[in-house]
Coordinates of C-alpha atoms in Angstrom, one line a residue:
M1 CA -61.5 4.0 -20.7
K2 CA -62.2 0.3 -19.2
K3 CA -62.4 -2.7 -21.4
S4 CA -63.9 -6.1 -20.4
V5 CA -64.3 -9.6 -21.8
K6 CA -67.0 -11.9 -20.9
S7 CA -67.0 -15.6 -21.9
T8 CA -67.7 -18.9 -20.3
L9 CA -66.4 -21.0 -23.0
A10 CA -63.8 -23.8 -22.6
A11 CA -61.0 -24.4 -25.2
V12 CA -61.9 -27.3 -27.6
A13 CA -59.5 -28.6 -30.3
V14 CA -60.8 -28.3 -33.7
G15 CA -60.2 -31.0 -36.3
V16 CA -61.7 -31.4 -39.8
S17 CA -60.8 -34.6 -42.2
M18 CA -62.3 -36.1 -45.2
T19 CA -61.9 -39.8 -46.6
M20 CA -62.6 -41.7 -50.5
L21 CA -62.7 -45.5 -50.2
A22 CA -62.5 -47.5 -53.1
P23 CA -64.8 -50.2 -52.5
L24 CA -63.1 -53.7 -51.5
A25 CA -64.2 -56.9 -52.9
A26 CA -65.7 -59.2 -50.2
H27 CA -63.6 -62.0 -48.8
A28 CA -64.0 -65.2 -50.6
D29 CA -64.1 -67.9 -47.9
T30 CA -62.2 -71.1 -48.5
S31 CA -62.0 -74.4 -46.6
T32 CA -58.5 -74.4 -47.0
P33 CA -56.8 -71.7 -45.0
P34 CA -53.8 -69.7 -46.6
P35 CA -50.2 -71.1 -45.5
V36 CA -48.9 -70.2 -42.1
G37 CA -45.6 -70.6 -40.3
T38 CA -44.6 -74.0 -39.5
G39 CA -42.5 -73.1 -36.3
A40 CA -39.5 -72.1 -38.5
G41 CA -40.5 -68.4 -38.6
Q42 CA -42.6 -68.0 -41.8
S43 CA -44.9 -65.2 -42.1
A44 CA -47.9 -65.5 -44.1
D45 CA -47.5 -62.0 -45.7
N46 CA -44.8 -59.4 -45.9
V47 CA -45.5 -56.6 -43.1
Y48 CA -44.6 -52.8 -43.8
L49 CA -45.0 -50.3 -40.8
Y50 CA -46.7 -47.1 -41.1
N51 CA -47.0 -44.4 -38.5
T52 CA -50.4 -44.1 -37.0
A53 CA -50.7 -40.4 -36.8
D54 CA -50.7 -39.8 -40.7
Y55 CA -50.2 -43.4 -42.2
S56 CA -47.0 -42.3 -43.7
K57 CA -44.4 -45.1 -44.2
V58 CA -41.9 -45.8 -41.3
T59 CA -38.3 -45.1 -42.4
A60 CA -36.5 -45.4 -39.1
T61 CA -34.6 -48.8 -38.4
S62 CA -35.0 -48.4 -34.7
L63 CA -38.2 -47.5 -32.7
P64 CA -39.0 -46.7 -29.2
W65 CA -41.2 -49.4 -27.3
G66 CA -44.2 -46.8 -27.3
A67 CA -44.0 -46.0 -31.0
S68 CA -47.4 -45.6 -32.4
V69 CA -47.2 -48.0 -35.6
V70 CA -49.5 -50.0 -37.8
G71 CA -49.0 -52.8 -40.3
A72 CA -49.8 -53.3 -43.7
P73 CA -49.1 -56.0 -46.2
D74 CA -48.5 -53.2 -49.0
A75 CA -45.3 -51.5 -49.6
T76 CA -46.7 -48.2 -50.2
D77 CA -50.2 -47.9 -49.1
A78 CA -51.2 -48.4 -45.3
N79 CA -55.0 -48.6 -46.4
V80 CA -54.4 -52.1 -48.0
P81 CA -55.8 -54.8 -45.8
F82 CA -54.6 -58.2 -44.8
S83 CA -56.8 -60.7 -46.4
T84 CA -57.3 -63.6 -43.6
P85 CA -59.5 -66.7 -43.1
D86 CA -62.9 -65.5 -41.8
Y87 CA -62.5 -66.3 -38.1
L88 CA -64.0 -64.4 -35.1
Q89 CA -60.9 -64.0 -33.1
G90 CA -57.5 -61.9 -33.9
F91 CA -54.4 -61.3 -31.6
I92 CA -51.5 -58.8 -31.5
F93 CA -48.7 -60.9 -30.1
I94 CA -45.1 -61.1 -29.1
S95 CA -43.5 -64.6 -29.2
P96 CA -40.1 -66.2 -29.3
R97 CA -38.9 -66.6 -33.0
G98 CA -40.4 -69.9 -34.5
H99 CA -43.1 -70.0 -32.1
E100 CA -45.4 -67.6 -33.7
N101 CA -48.2 -70.1 -34.5
H102 CA -48.3 -71.6 -30.9
K103 CA -50.4 -69.4 -28.7
T104 CA -49.3 -71.1 -25.6
D105 CA -45.8 -69.9 -26.2
W106 CA -46.5 -66.2 -26.7
N107 CA -44.9 -63.9 -24.2
S108 CA -47.7 -61.2 -24.3
Y109 CA -51.0 -60.5 -26.6
L110 CA -54.0 -58.4 -27.1
A111 CA -57.3 -59.8 -28.5
F112 CA -59.5 -58.0 -30.9
A113 CA -62.7 -59.0 -32.7
M114 CA -62.9 -59.9 -36.4
D115 CA -65.6 -61.2 -38.7
S116 CA -64.9 -59.7 -42.3
G117 CA -62.0 -61.7 -43.4
K118 CA -59.8 -58.6 -43.7
V119 CA -57.5 -56.8 -41.2
Y120 CA -56.8 -53.2 -41.5
A121 CA -54.0 -51.5 -40.0
P122 CA -53.5 -53.6 -37.0
S123 CA -51.6 -51.9 -34.2
L124 CA -48.0 -53.2 -33.9
T125 CA -47.0 -51.0 -30.8
P126 CA -45.0 -53.8 -28.3
E127 CA -46.5 -52.2 -25.0
N128 CA -50.3 -52.4 -26.5
T129 CA -49.9 -56.4 -25.9
A130 CA -50.8 -55.8 -22.4
T131 CA -52.4 -59.4 -21.8
V132 CA -49.5 -61.7 -20.0
G133 CA -48.9 -64.9 -22.1
E134 CA -47.9 -68.4 -20.9
A135 CA -44.5 -68.5 -22.5
A136 CA -44.5 -72.2 -22.3
S137 CA -41.4 -72.5 -24.3
G138 CA -39.6 -70.2 -21.9
G139 CA -38.6 -66.4 -21.9
P140 CA -40.2 -63.6 -20.3
V141 CA -43.9 -63.2 -19.5
G142 CA -45.9 -60.2 -20.3
A143 CA -44.8 -57.3 -22.4
A144 CA -43.1 -55.4 -19.6
A145 CA -40.7 -58.3 -19.0
V146 CA -40.0 -58.5 -22.6
K147 CA -39.0 -54.6 -22.4
A148 CA -36.9 -55.3 -19.6
A149 CA -35.1 -58.5 -20.7
G150 CA -34.6 -57.6 -24.3
G151 CA -33.5 -60.1 -27.0
D152 CA -35.0 -61.6 -30.3
Y153 CA -39.0 -61.9 -30.9
S154 CA -41.7 -61.9 -33.3
L155 CA -44.2 -59.0 -33.2
G156 CA -47.5 -59.5 -35.5
F157 CA -50.9 -60.5 -35.3
A158 CA -52.9 -63.9 -35.8
V159 CA -56.1 -65.3 -36.7
Y160 CA -57.3 -67.7 -34.1
D161 CA -60.2 -70.6 -34.5
N162 CA -61.6 -70.6 -30.9
A163 CA -63.6 -73.8 -32.0
T164 CA -60.5 -75.9 -32.7
S165 CA -57.9 -73.9 -30.5
T166 CA -55.8 -73.4 -33.6
I167 CA -54.0 -70.5 -35.5
K168 CA -55.3 -70.3 -39.1
Y169 CA -53.0 -67.3 -40.0
E170 CA -50.4 -65.2 -38.8
S171 CA -48.2 -62.3 -40.2
F172 CA -45.2 -60.7 -38.3
L173 CA -41.9 -58.9 -38.1
Y174 CA -38.7 -60.2 -36.4
I175 CA -37.6 -57.6 -33.6
T176 CA -34.8 -57.3 -31.6
V177 CA -35.5 -55.3 -28.4
T178 CA -32.8 -53.5 -26.3
A179 CA -33.0 -54.4 -22.6
G180 CA -34.2 -51.7 -20.1
T181 CA -35.1 -49.2 -22.8
G182 CA -37.3 -51.5 -25.0
D183 CA -36.0 -49.8 -28.2
W184 CA -36.5 -52.2 -31.2
T185 CA -35.2 -52.9 -34.6
Y186 CA -37.2 -54.9 -36.9
S187 CA -36.9 -57.1 -40.4
T188 CA -39.8 -58.6 -42.2
P189 CA -39.1 -62.7 -42.7
A190 CA -39.8 -64.1 -45.8
P191 CA -43.6 -65.4 -46.3
A192 CA -44.1 -69.1 -46.4
A193 CA -43.5 -70.6 -49.8
T194 CA -46.6 -72.3 -51.7
A195 CA -46.6 -74.5 -54.5
P196 CA -47.6 -73.3 -58.0
A197 CA -51.4 -74.0 -59.0
I198 CA -52.7 -73.5 -62.5
T199 CA -55.1 -70.7 -62.9
T200 CA -55.3 -70.6 -66.7
Q201 CA -55.1 -73.5 -68.9
P202 CA -54.0 -73.1 -72.5
A203 CA -56.5 -73.7 -75.3
D204 CA -56.3 -75.4 -78.6
K205 CA -55.7 -73.2 -81.6
T206 CA -56.4 -73.6 -85.3
V207 CA -54.6 -71.5 -87.8
L208 CA -53.9 -71.3 -91.3
P209 CA -50.4 -71.6 -92.7
G210 CA -48.2 -68.6 -92.3
Q211 CA -50.3 -67.4 -89.1
S212 CA -49.4 -67.2 -85.7
A213 CA -50.5 -69.5 -83.1
V214 CA -50.7 -67.8 -79.5
F215 CA -51.1 -70.2 -76.4
T216 CA -51.5 -68.5 -72.9
A217 CA -51.2 -69.8 -69.3
A218 CA -51.2 -68.7 -65.7
A219 CA -50.3 -70.0 -62.2
S220 CA -50.3 -68.6 -58.8
G221 CA -47.7 -69.4 -56.1
S222 CA -45.4 -67.7 -53.7
P223 CA -42.7 -66.9 -54.5
A224 CA -44.0 -66.2 -57.9
P225 CA -43.1 -69.4 -60.1
T226 CA -41.1 -69.2 -63.3
V227 CA -42.4 -70.8 -66.3
K228 CA -41.1 -72.6 -69.3
W229 CA -43.2 -73.8 -72.2
Q230 CA -42.7 -77.3 -73.9
S231 CA -43.6 -79.0 -77.1
S232 CA -44.4 -82.7 -78.1
T233 CA -45.2 -84.4 -81.3
D234 CA -46.9 -87.5 -79.6
G235 CA -48.1 -86.1 -76.2
T236 CA -45.5 -88.2 -74.2
T237 CA -42.1 -86.9 -75.0
W238 CA -41.6 -83.1 -74.3
S239 CA -38.9 -80.6 -75.1
D240 CA -38.4 -77.2 -74.0
V241 CA -39.4 -74.5 -76.4
A242 CA -36.2 -72.1 -76.6
G243 CA -36.7 -68.7 -74.9
A244 CA -40.2 -69.4 -74.0
T245 CA -40.3 -68.4 -70.4
S246 CA -43.2 -65.9 -70.1
D247 CA -47.2 -66.7 -69.7
T248 CA -47.7 -66.4 -73.3
L249 CA -46.1 -68.5 -76.0
T250 CA -46.4 -67.4 -79.8
V251 CA -45.8 -69.9 -82.4
S252 CA -44.9 -67.7 -85.6
N253 CA -45.5 -68.6 -89.3
V254 CA -46.8 -72.0 -88.5
Q255 CA -46.7 -74.5 -91.5
L256 CA -49.0 -77.7 -92.3
A257 CA -46.3 -79.9 -91.0
Q258 CA -46.5 -78.6 -87.2
S259 CA -50.2 -79.5 -87.2
G260 CA -51.0 -81.9 -84.2
T261 CA -48.2 -80.4 -82.1
K262 CA -49.0 -80.1 -78.4
Y263 CA -47.8 -77.7 -76.1
Q264 CA -47.7 -77.3 -72.1
A265 CA -46.5 -74.8 -69.6
V266 CA -44.4 -76.1 -66.5
Y267 CA -44.4 -73.6 -63.7
T268 CA -41.7 -73.9 -60.9
N269 CA -40.9 -72.4 -57.4
S270 CA -39.1 -73.4 -54.4
A271 CA -42.4 -75.0 -53.2
G272 CA -43.0 -77.3 -56.1
T273 CA -44.0 -77.7 -60.1
A274 CA -47.4 -77.6 -61.7
T275 CA -47.8 -78.3 -65.5
T276 CA -50.7 -77.3 -67.5
S277 CA -53.0 -79.5 -69.7
A278 CA -51.7 -80.0 -73.3
A279 CA -53.2 -77.5 -75.9
T280 CA -53.3 -78.8 -79.5
L281 CA -52.0 -76.8 -82.7
T282 CA -54.0 -77.4 -85.7
V283 CA -52.8 -76.0 -88.9
T284 CA -55.4 -76.3 -91.8
N285 CA -55.4 -75.1 -95.4
V286 CA -59.2 -75.7 -96.0
V287 CA -60.9 -72.4 -96.0
P288 CA -64.5 -72.0 -96.6
T289 CA -66.2 -69.8 -99.0
E290 CA -67.8 -66.6 -97.2
P291 CA -71.7 -67.7 -97.2
T292 CA -74.2 -65.0 -98.3
G293 CA -77.7 -64.4 -99.1
S294 CA -80.1 -67.3 -98.0
D295 CA -77.7 -70.0 -98.0
A296 CA -78.8 -72.9 -95.8
G297 CA -77.8 -72.7 -92.1
K298 CA -78.1 -69.0 -91.7
V299 CA -79.3 -68.0 -88.1
T300 CA -79.6 -64.6 -86.4
I301 CA -76.8 -63.4 -84.2
A302 CA -77.3 -60.6 -81.7
D303 CA -74.9 -57.5 -82.4
P304 CA -72.5 -57.4 -79.5
A305 CA -72.4 -54.6 -77.0
D306 CA -69.9 -52.0 -76.8
G307 CA -66.5 -53.5 -75.8
A308 CA -67.7 -57.2 -75.9
T309 CA -65.3 -59.7 -77.1
T310 CA -67.7 -62.7 -77.8
V311 CA -70.7 -63.4 -79.8
T312 CA -73.2 -66.4 -79.2
I313 CA -74.1 -68.4 -82.3
P314 CA -77.5 -70.4 -81.8
A315 CA -76.1 -73.3 -83.7
G316 CA -79.0 -75.8 -82.3
V317 CA -79.1 -78.9 -80.4
G318 CA -78.2 -80.8 -83.5
L319 CA -74.6 -79.7 -83.1
K320 CA -74.5 -79.8 -79.0
A321 CA -71.2 -80.8 -77.6
Q322 CA -69.5 -80.6 -80.9
T323 CA -66.0 -79.3 -81.7
L324 CA -66.3 -77.0 -84.6
T325 CA -64.0 -74.5 -86.2
A326 CA -65.1 -70.6 -86.2
W327 CA -64.5 -68.4 -89.4
G328 CA -65.0 -64.6 -89.8
W329 CA -65.2 -62.2 -92.7
S330 CA -64.7 -59.7 -94.5
T331 CA -61.1 -61.1 -95.1
A332 CA -61.3 -65.1 -94.1
T333 CA -60.1 -65.3 -90.5
N334 CA -59.7 -68.5 -88.5
L335 CA -61.3 -67.6 -85.2
G336 CA -60.2 -70.9 -83.4
Q337 CA -61.8 -74.3 -82.4
V338 CA -65.0 -73.9 -80.3
T339 CA -67.2 -76.4 -78.6
A340 CA -71.1 -76.0 -78.6
D341 CA -72.9 -76.2 -75.5
A342 CA -73.9 -79.7 -74.2
T343 CA -77.6 -78.8 -74.1
S344 CA -78.5 -75.8 -76.1
G345 CA -75.9 -76.1 -78.8
D346 CA -75.0 -72.6 -78.7
V347 CA -71.5 -71.5 -79.5
V348 CA -69.6 -68.7 -77.9
V349 CA -67.0 -67.2 -80.3
N350 CA -64.1 -64.8 -79.5
I351 CA -64.2 -61.8 -81.8
A352 CA -61.7 -59.7 -80.2
T353 CA -59.6 -59.7 -83.3
L354 CA -62.3 -58.4 -85.6
A355 CA -62.3 -54.7 -86.3
P356 CA -65.5 -52.5 -85.9
G357 CA -68.2 -52.8 -88.7
A358 CA -70.3 -55.6 -90.5
H359 CA -69.1 -59.2 -90.2
T360 CA -70.0 -62.6 -91.3
I361 CA -69.2 -65.6 -89.1
A362 CA -69.5 -69.2 -89.9
L363 CA -68.8 -72.6 -88.3
T364 CA -67.4 -75.7 -90.0
Q365 CA -66.5 -79.2 -89.0
P366 CA -62.8 -79.5 -88.4
G367 CA -60.8 -79.9 -91.4
S368 CA -63.9 -79.3 -93.6
S369 CA -64.9 -76.2 -95.9
T370 CA -68.6 -76.9 -95.6
V371 CA -70.5 -74.3 -93.6
V372 CA -73.0 -75.8 -91.3
V373 CA -74.2 -72.6 -89.5
W374 CA -73.6 -69.0 -90.2
G375 CA -74.9 -65.5 -89.5
T376 CA -74.2 -61.8 -89.8
F377 CA -73.5 -59.1 -87.1
T378 CA -71.9 -55.6 -86.6
V379 CA -69.1 -55.0 -84.0
P380 CA -69.7 -51.1 -82.9
V381 CA -67.3 -48.4 -83.1
P382 CA -66.0 -48.6 -79.4
S383 CA -66.9 -45.7 -77.1
Y384 CA -64.4 -44.3 -74.7
P385 CA -66.6 -43.5 -71.6
A386 CA -65.2 -40.9 -68.9
K387 CA -63.2 -43.1 -66.2
T388 CA -62.8 -42.0 -62.7
D389 CA -60.4 -42.8 -59.8
T390 CA -60.5 -42.0 -56.3
V391 CA -58.0 -40.2 -54.0
D392 CA -58.2 -39.9 -50.2
L393 CA -57.8 -36.5 -49.0
Q394 CA -57.1 -35.6 -45.4
A395 CA -56.9 -32.0 -43.9
A396 CA -56.6 -31.1 -40.2
V397 CA -58.0 -27.0 -39.7
T398 CA -56.3 -25.4 -36.8
A399 CA -57.2 -22.2 -34.7
S400 CA -55.1 -19.8 -32.6
D401 CA -57.8 -20.0 -29.8
L402 CA -57.5 -15.9 -29.5
W403 CA -60.2 -14.3 -27.8
S404 CA -59.3 -10.7 -27.2
L405 CA -60.8 -7.0 -27.1
N406 CA -58.6 -3.8 -27.2
A407 CA -59.4 -0.2 -27.4
A408 CA -56.6 1.9 -29.0
Q409 CA -57.7 5.1 -26.7
T410 CA -57.5 5.4 -23.0
A411 CA -59.1 8.8 -22.9
I412 CA -61.3 11.3 -25.0
D413 CA -61.5 14.9 -24.4
F414 CA -64.5 16.8 -25.8
G415 CA -63.0 20.1 -25.1
N416 CA -64.8 23.0 -24.2
V417 CA -68.6 22.7 -25.0
A418 CA -71.0 25.6 -24.6
R419 CA -74.3 25.0 -22.9
N420 CA -76.9 23.6 -25.5
A421 CA -73.7 23.1 -28.0
S422 CA -72.4 19.7 -29.0
S423 CA -69.2 18.3 -29.5
T424 CA -68.4 14.9 -31.3
K425 CA -65.4 12.9 -31.0
S426 CA -64.1 9.3 -32.5
L427 CA -63.7 6.5 -30.3
G428 CA -60.8 5.3 -32.2
K429 CA -59.8 1.8 -33.3
V430 CA -61.3 -1.2 -31.2
T431 CA -60.0 -4.6 -32.1
V432 CA -62.0 -7.7 -31.6
I433 CA -60.3 -11.1 -32.1
D434 CA -62.2 -14.3 -32.0
D435 CA -60.5 -17.3 -33.4
R436 CA -61.4 -19.7 -30.7
K437 CA -61.5 -23.4 -31.2
V438 CA -65.1 -23.3 -30.9
L439 CA -66.8 -20.5 -32.6
K440 CA -70.2 -19.2 -31.1
G441 CA -70.6 -15.6 -32.2
W442 CA -70.4 -12.4 -30.1
T443 CA -71.6 -9.1 -29.3
L444 CA -69.9 -5.9 -28.5
D445 CA -71.7 -3.5 -26.3
A446 CA -71.1 -0.2 -24.7
A447 CA -72.3 1.4 -21.4
W448 CA -71.4 4.8 -19.5
S449 CA -71.8 6.6 -16.4
K450 CA -73.2 9.9 -15.9
F451 CA -71.0 12.7 -16.2
T452 CA -69.9 14.5 -12.7
A453 CA -68.1 17.6 -11.7
G454 CA -67.8 17.4 -7.9
S455 CA -71.5 17.3 -6.8
D456 CA -73.0 18.7 -10.1
E457 CA -74.2 15.9 -12.5
I458 CA -75.1 15.7 -16.3
P459 CA -77.2 12.7 -17.1
A460 CA -75.7 9.8 -19.2
S461 CA -78.1 10.7 -21.8
A462 CA -76.0 13.4 -23.0
L463 CA -73.8 11.2 -24.7
T464 CA -74.9 9.3 -27.9
I465 CA -72.7 6.6 -30.0
T466 CA -72.9 6.0 -33.7
P467 CA -70.9 2.8 -34.5
K468 CA -68.9 2.5 -37.8
A469 CA -66.2 0.7 -39.1
F470 CA -62.7 1.8 -38.4
D471 CA -61.0 3.9 -41.0
N472 CA -64.0 3.7 -43.3
G473 CA -62.9 0.3 -44.0
S474 CA -65.0 -2.9 -44.8
L475 CA -66.7 -5.2 -42.2
L476 CA -65.7 -8.9 -42.1
P477 CA -68.3 -11.4 -43.6
G478 CA -70.8 -12.2 -40.9
V479 CA -70.1 -9.3 -38.7
T480 CA -72.6 -6.2 -38.5
L481 CA -72.8 -2.8 -36.7
G482 CA -75.2 -2.0 -34.3
T483 CA -77.8 1.1 -34.4
N484 CA -77.4 4.2 -32.2
G485 CA -77.5 3.0 -28.8
T486 CA -75.4 0.8 -26.9
K487 CA -74.6 -2.0 -29.3
I488 CA -71.6 -1.4 -31.2
A489 CA -71.4 -4.7 -33.2
E490 CA -72.3 -8.5 -33.3
S491 CA -71.2 -11.4 -35.4
T492 CA -72.2 -15.0 -36.2
A493 CA -70.1 -18.0 -35.7
V494 CA -67.2 -17.2 -37.9
S495 CA -63.6 -16.3 -37.3
T496 CA -62.1 -12.9 -37.2
L497 CA -58.9 -14.6 -37.8
T498 CA -55.7 -13.2 -36.1
D499 CA -56.1 -9.6 -37.8
G500 CA -59.3 -9.3 -36.0
A501 CA -62.4 -7.1 -36.7
L502 CA -61.9 -3.4 -36.5
F503 CA -64.6 -0.9 -35.3
D504 CA -64.9 2.9 -34.4
A505 CA -67.7 5.0 -33.2
D506 CA -68.7 8.8 -33.4
L507 CA -69.2 10.1 -29.6
K508 CA -71.6 13.0 -29.5
F509 CA -71.6 15.0 -26.2
V510 CA -74.5 17.8 -25.9
A511 CA -74.0 20.1 -22.9
P512 CA -77.5 20.7 -21.1
K513 CA -78.5 24.4 -21.3
D514 CA -78.7 24.3 -17.6
A515 CA -75.6 22.8 -16.8
A516 CA -73.6 24.2 -14.2
A517 CA -69.9 25.3 -15.4
G518 CA -67.3 22.7 -14.5
Q519 CA -64.6 19.9 -15.7
Y520 CA -67.1 16.8 -16.3
H521 CA -65.9 13.2 -16.3
S522 CA -67.7 9.6 -17.2
T523 CA -66.5 6.3 -17.7
L524 CA -67.2 4.3 -21.0
T525 CA -67.1 0.5 -20.7
L526 CA -66.7 -1.7 -23.9
T527 CA -67.9 -5.5 -23.1
L528 CA -67.3 -8.3 -25.4
T529 CA -69.7 -11.1 -24.9
S530 CA -69.8 -14.6 -26.5
K531 CA -73.3 -15.9 -27.6

């Protein structure tokens, strides 16, 4: 029994991938570019290496010249971008150490376009820096020459301002190249230090005796600055507060004698020092009586939204720009000093310490128990809505690329068949495997010749075929049997996997009543054809 397979399909790789991005905040442009190296080999950011193929962290300490790797400023996530000035030209470069921010000194480079102020996963494969640099400071010219010469270099990327021909930002690795092979080891230089800058100023606090006053400050800087709090009774002479070395200072169990004390935070790193403004502690034993009913000064206060930490009191233009003390009830609570808006007189009061429920809130002049404005509102019971987060998923689907047809039997004997009688035999197991990289579907057809015995003939119509699943099994999804005739089966564009789709058929031979006696032969051909 002959078997044939017809197909004109070329093998094509199959791949499937899925990706979820957390939206990224837009880069806020600034007229002052971030710090860059000064020729002493300072990288603007730390650089960590990841494999291009799967974005896994590079753990090897030595890499071949053609290693396909990318950089990121994050030690665990290759998808975190470098935040850079918003210029239109970027370069991957190799330079002598200490010459990273001098384009004319680079050994080689590769230009890329940018316009978003963010650089994602820049390629840090040395051989990709195909453009020959000037190497004005000496050293090999071009990536191939660097590979041949070996030595110590910097490998990284820079952001370039074409208008002024200056580099506004660069982050890079120190690399040591082995002459000839180009194998390289790497280390990350320390980012450039930036002096502390105050980002949160401490606020004045008014409390009752025995209560705690909490002052909070914050500062930026690289490396991260240390902090110490200082106090002063006159605003001129300052003393360190023992043990106060975090962004939050808590002064516990305050007493009337401490009223008027000022506090400031001093932030320090290797690049400099920054000091906050002074915040004043006011301790008062003047507690107003909770206003009720229709007392003068009552205003309407809108209930805060779920999760809100402030309410706005419409105090009126008569109190605009004045400093007042806010009080809250049911139990009298000093909510601190507030300043009325300079135009409307509205006062924003922090209610984060108030529990859910109905509250009264009032404003007094500092040191006075006379309520000037008050109102009521309700803090809602907080709800806890569902929270979501995203995880990027990736998967690659592979195929065996198998495409085959196999009939288990090579010969079928109908035995002795009397004229005008019939004999039915099983075709036997037929296996079709279609796990190509590009699935198109297929048809399995049968054709057979007339039966001959010497010069005697019986027409091909003496044989009929009834397709069926092998061993009374189930057909694979997407695969259907043909009807009596020449079609055994067909499929849609689905894979049979490597086990294949299994078929059989009943072959019925009917001997014509006028056939000459003899041993007749025919040939059955199965053909698998791609759609």
